[in-house]
Coordinates of C-alpha atoms and ligand atoms in Angstrom, one line a residue:
X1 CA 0.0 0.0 0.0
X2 CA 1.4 3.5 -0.7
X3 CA 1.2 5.8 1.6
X4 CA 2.2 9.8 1.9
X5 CA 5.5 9.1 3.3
X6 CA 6.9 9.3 0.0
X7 CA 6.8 12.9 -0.5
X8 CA 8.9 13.9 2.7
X9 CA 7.8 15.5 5.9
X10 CA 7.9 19.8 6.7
X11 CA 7.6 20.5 10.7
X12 CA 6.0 23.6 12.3
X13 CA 6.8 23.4 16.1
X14 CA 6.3 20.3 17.6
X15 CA 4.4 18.4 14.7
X16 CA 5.8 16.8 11.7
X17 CA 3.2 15.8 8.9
X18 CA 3.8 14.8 5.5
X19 CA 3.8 16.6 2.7
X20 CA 0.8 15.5 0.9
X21 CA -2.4 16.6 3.1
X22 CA -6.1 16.1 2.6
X23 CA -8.7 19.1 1.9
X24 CA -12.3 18.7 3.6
X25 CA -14.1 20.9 1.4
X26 CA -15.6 18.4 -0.6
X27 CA -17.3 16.9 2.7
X28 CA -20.1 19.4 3.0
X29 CA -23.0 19.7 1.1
X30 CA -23.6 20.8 -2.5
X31 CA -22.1 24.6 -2.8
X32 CA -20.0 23.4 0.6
X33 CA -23.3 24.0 2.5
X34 CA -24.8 22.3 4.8
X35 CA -24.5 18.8 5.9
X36 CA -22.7 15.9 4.2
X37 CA -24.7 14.1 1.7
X38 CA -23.3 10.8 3.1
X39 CA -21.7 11.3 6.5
X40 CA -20.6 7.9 6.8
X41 CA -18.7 8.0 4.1
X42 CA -17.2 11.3 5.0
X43 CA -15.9 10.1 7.8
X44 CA -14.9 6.8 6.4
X45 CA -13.1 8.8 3.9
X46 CA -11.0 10.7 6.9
X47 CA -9.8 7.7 8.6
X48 CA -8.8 6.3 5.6
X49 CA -6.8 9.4 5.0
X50 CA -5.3 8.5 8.3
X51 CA -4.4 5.0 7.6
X52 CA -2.8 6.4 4.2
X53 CA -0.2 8.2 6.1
X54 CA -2.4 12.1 5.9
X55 CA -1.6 13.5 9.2
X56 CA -2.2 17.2 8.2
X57 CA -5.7 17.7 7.1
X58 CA -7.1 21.5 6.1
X59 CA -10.5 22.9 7.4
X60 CA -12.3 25.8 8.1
X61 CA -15.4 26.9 9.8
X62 CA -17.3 28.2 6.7
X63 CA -17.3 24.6 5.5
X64 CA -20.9 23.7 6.4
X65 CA -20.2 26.0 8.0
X66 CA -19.1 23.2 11.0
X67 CA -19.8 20.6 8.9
X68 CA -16.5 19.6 8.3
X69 CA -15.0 20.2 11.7
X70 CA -17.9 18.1 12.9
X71 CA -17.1 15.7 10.9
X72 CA -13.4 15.5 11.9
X73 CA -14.5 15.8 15.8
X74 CA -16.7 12.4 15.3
X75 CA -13.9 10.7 13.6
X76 CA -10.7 11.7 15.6
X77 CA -11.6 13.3 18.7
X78 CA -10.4 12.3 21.6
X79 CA -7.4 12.3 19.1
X80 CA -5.9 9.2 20.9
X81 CA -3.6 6.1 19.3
X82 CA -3.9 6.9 15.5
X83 CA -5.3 10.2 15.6
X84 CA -2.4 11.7 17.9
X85 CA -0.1 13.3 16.3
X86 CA -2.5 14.7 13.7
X87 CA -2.0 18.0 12.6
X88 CA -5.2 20.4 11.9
X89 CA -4.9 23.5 9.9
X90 CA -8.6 25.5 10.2
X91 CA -9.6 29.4 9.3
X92 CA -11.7 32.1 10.3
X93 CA -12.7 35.4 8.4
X94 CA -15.7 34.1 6.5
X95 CA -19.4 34.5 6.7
X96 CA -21.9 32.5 4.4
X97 CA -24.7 33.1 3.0
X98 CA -25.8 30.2 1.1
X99 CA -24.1 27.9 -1.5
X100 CA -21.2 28.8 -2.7
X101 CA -21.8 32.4 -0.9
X102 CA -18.4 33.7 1.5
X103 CA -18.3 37.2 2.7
X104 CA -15.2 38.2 4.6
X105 CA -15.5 39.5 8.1
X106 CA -12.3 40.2 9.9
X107 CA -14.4 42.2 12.7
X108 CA -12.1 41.1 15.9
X109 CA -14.6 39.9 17.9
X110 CA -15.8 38.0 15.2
X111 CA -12.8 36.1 14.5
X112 CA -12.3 35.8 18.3
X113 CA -16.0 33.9 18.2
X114 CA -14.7 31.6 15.3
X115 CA -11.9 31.0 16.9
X116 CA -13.5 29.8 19.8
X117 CA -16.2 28.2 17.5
X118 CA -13.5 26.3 15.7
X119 CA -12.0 25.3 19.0
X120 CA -15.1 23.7 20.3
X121 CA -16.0 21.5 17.2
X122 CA -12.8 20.4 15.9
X123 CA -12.6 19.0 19.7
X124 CA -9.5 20.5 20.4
X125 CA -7.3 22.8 23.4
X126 CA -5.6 24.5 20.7
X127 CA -5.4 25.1 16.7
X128 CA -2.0 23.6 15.5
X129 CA -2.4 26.4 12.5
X130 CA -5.1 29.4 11.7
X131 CA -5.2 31.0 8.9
X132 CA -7.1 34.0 8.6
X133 CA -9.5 32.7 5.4
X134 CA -9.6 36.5 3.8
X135 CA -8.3 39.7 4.9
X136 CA -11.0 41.9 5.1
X137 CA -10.3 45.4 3.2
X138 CA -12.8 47.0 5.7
X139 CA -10.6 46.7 8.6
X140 CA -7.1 47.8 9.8
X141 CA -5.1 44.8 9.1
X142 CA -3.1 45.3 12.3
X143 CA -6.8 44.6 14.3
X144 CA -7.3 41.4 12.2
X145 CA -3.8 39.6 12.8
X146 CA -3.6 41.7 16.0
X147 CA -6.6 39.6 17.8
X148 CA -5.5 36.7 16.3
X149 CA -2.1 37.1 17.6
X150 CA -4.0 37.7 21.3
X151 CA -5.0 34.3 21.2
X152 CA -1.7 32.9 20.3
X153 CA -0.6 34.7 22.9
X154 CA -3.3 33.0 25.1
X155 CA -2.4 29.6 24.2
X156 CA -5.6 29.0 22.0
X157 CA -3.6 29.1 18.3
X158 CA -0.4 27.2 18.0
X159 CA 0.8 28.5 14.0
X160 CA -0.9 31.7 12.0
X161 CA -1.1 31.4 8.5
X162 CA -2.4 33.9 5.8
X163 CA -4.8 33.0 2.9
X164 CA -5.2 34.7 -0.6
X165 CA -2.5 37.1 -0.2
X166 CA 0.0 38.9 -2.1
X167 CA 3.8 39.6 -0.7
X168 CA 3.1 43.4 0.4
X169 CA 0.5 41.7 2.4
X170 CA 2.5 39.3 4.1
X171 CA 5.9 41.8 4.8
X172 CA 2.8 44.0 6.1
X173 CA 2.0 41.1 8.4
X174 CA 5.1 40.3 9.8
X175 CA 5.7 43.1 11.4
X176 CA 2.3 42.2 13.8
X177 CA 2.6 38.5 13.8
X178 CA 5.0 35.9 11.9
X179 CA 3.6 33.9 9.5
X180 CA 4.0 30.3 9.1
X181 CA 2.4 29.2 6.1
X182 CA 0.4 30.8 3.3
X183 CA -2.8 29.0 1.5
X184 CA -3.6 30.4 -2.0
X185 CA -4.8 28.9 -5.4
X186 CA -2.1 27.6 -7.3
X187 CA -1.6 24.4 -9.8
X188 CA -0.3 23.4 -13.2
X189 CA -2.9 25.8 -15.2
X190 CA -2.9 28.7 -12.7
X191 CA 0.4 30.0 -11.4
X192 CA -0.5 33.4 -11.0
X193 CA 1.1 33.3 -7.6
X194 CA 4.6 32.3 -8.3
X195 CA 6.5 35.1 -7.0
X196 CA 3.8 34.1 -3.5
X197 CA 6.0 30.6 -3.7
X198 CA 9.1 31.6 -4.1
X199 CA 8.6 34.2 -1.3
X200 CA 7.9 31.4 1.0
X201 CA 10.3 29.1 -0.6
X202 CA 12.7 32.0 0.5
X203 CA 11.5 32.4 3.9
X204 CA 10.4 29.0 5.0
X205 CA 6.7 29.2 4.9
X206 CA 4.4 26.4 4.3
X207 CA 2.8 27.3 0.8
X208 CA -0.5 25.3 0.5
X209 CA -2.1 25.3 -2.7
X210 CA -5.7 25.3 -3.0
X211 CA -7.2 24.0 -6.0
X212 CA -4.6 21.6 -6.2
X213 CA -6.3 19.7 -9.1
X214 CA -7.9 22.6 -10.4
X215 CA -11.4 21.4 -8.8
X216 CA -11.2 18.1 -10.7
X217 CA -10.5 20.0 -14.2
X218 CA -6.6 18.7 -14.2
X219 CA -8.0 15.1 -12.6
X220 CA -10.5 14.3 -15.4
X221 CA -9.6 12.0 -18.7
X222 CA -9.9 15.2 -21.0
X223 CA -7.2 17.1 -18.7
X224 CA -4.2 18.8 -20.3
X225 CA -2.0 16.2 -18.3
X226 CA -3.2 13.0 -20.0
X227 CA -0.3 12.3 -22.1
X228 CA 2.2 12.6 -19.8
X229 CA 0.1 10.7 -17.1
X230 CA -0.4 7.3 -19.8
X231 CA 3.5 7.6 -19.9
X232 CA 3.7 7.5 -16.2
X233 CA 0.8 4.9 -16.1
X234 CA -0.4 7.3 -13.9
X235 CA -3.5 9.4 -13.8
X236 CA -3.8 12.9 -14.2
X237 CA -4.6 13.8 -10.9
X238 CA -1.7 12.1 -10.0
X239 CA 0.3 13.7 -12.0
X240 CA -1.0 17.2 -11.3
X241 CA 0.8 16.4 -7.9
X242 CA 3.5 14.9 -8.3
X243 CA 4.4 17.8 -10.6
X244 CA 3.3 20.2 -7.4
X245 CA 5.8 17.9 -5.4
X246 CA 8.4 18.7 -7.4
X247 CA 7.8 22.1 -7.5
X248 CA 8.7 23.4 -4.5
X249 CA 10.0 21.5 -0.4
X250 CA 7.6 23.8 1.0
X251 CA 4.5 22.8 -1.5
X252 CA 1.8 20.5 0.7
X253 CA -0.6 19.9 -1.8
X254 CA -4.2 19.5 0.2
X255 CA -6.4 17.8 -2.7
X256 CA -9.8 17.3 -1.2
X257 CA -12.3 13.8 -2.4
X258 CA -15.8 12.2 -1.1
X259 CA -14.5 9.3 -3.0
X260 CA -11.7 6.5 -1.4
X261 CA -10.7 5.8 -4.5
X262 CA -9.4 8.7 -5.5
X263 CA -8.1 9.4 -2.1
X264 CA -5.5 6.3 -2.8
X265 CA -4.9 7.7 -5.8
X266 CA -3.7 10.9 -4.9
X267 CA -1.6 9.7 -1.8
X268 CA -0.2 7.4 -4.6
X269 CA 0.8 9.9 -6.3
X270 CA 3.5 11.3 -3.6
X271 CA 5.8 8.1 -5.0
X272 CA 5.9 9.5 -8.7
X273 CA 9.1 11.0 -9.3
X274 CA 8.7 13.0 -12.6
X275 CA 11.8 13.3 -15.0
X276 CA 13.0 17.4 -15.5
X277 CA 11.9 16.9 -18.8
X278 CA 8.3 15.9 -18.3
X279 CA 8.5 18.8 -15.0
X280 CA 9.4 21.1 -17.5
X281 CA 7.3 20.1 -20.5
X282 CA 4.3 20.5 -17.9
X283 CA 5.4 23.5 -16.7
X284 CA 5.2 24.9 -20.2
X285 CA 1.9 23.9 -20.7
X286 CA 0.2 26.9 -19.2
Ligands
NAP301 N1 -8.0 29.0 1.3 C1 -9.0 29.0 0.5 O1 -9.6 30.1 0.2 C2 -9.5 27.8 -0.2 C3 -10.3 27.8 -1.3 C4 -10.7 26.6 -1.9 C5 -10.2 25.4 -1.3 N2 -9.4 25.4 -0.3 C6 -8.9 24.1 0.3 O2 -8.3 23.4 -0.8 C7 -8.7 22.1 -0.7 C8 -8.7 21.5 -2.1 O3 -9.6 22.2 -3.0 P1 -10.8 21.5 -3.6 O4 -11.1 20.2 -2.9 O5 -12.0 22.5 -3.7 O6 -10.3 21.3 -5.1 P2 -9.3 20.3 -5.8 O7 -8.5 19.5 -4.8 O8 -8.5 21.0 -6.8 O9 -10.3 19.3 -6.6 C9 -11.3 18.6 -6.0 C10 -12.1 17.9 -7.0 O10 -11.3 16.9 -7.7 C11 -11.9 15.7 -7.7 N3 -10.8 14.7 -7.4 C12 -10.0 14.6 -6.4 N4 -9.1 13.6 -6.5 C13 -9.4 13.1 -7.7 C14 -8.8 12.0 -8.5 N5 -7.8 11.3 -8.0 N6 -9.4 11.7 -9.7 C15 -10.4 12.4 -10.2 N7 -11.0 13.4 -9.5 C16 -10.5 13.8 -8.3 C17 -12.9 15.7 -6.5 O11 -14.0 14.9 -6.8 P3 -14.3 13.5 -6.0 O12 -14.9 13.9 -4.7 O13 -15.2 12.8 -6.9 O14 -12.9 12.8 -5.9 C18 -13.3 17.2 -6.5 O15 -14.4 17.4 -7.4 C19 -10.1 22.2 -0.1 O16 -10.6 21.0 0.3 C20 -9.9 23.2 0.9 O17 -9.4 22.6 2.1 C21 -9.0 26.6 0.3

């Protein structure tokens, strides 16, 4: 059986996880509202991820909202034997509205409330990594990562992250609280953020690309990586990435799946070492 250790390990404080994680955004309902449309395969999905090696799995309180974080709770907590040393990376800043409806708030209190919220159904002390989901243009930025820095302070938040953010943004945020990792869309057919990776390359920040697999686009059989995958006899999910992988040591890749199949697939994937021709030939085909 394959599992994630293939792709290497990163470590923020006292956790290690390896470098292929697991998304839960596809857990929710349609529109990532409302409950799961099969919760027991939701959670049979998240151990699974477990038993594959995923120890860092990504979250956030809009997804449901709760829904995922409830999910996680009923399928970890009391995070005992397997489920110790897993790491949980989970955001605040969001308000929803419906399917596929996100409004940021980065009102303090409000984010102090999520916080809390997020504390109370992923079952946990204390958040091994927040991210703040959006920055909200509406309010000082220095009041946004200045509460959450409060409860880092208090023992509630372990790592901060940033998400959606350009590199004025984060040298902006350094200067109230250090950032540990960074979450923003990124894969083979939209790099728009390069300069984002390399700046965290540079610094040692965790860059987590959402939209790994392009929401299924790069996975399907018409994808733009087909070719290359049949060479690999690999699919192209896989090889959407392995090519992330190989990108950058600080790339963790968090593809998200309702489907166990696909979920062995894309841990698979972290033992596909791509030739620099075929990284290269992919990397032109943007
Ligand atoms: N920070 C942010 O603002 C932000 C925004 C969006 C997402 N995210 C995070 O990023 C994670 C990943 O994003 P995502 O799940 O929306 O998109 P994604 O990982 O790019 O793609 C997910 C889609 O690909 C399909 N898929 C997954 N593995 C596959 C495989 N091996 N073969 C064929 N199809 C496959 C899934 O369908 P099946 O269920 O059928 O496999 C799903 O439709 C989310 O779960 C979330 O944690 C963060």
């Amino acid at each position: 059986m394959t599992t994630t250790t293939a792709a290497g390990t990163l470590t923020l404080g006292d956790k290690t996880f390896n470098r292929l994680g697991y998304g839960t955004m596809q857990l929710p309902g349609s529109g990532v509202w409302g409950p799961s449309a099969d919760p027991e395969n939701a959670r049979r999905v998240l151990a699974k991820a477990v038993d594959l090696g995923i120890n860092f799995f990504d979250t956030a309180d809009a997804y449901g909202p709760f829904t995922s974080n409830l999910l996680m709770r009923d399928t970890f907590a009391p995070y005992q034997g397997n489920y110790k040393n897993i790491f949980i990376s989970t955001k605040v800043g969001q308000t929803r509205q419906g399917p596929n409806l996100w409004t940021p708030d980065g009102r303090p209190d409000y984010l102090r409330q999520q916080v809390e919220l997020n504390l109370r159904t992923l079952g946990v002390d204390s958040i091994d990594l927040l991210f703040l989901h959006r920055i909200d243009p509406k309010i000082p930025l220095e009041d946004q990562l200045g509460e959450l820095k409060k409860m880092q302070d208090e023992g509630k938040i372990k790592h901060l992250g940033l998400s959606q953010v350009k590199i004025p943004e984060l040298q902006a945020a350094e200067k109230i609280a250090h950032t540990d990792a960074v979450q923003n869309l990124y894969n083979v057919t939209d790099r728009s953020d390069e300069d984002v990776l390399d700046y965290a390359e540079q610094h040692k920040i965790v860059f987590v690309p959402w939209f790994p697999l392009a929401t299924g686009k790069l996975a399907n059989e018409g994808s733009v990586l087909k070719k290359i995958a049949d060479k690999y006899q690999a699919s192209p999910a896989q090889i959407a990435l392995a090519w992330l992988l190989k990108r950058s040591p600080m790339m963790l890749p968090i593809p998200g799946t309702a489907n166990l199949d696909h979920l062995a697939q894309n841990v698979a994937a972290t033992a596909i070492k791509l030739s620099d021709n075929d990284f290269q030939a992919i990397a032109n085909l943007k």
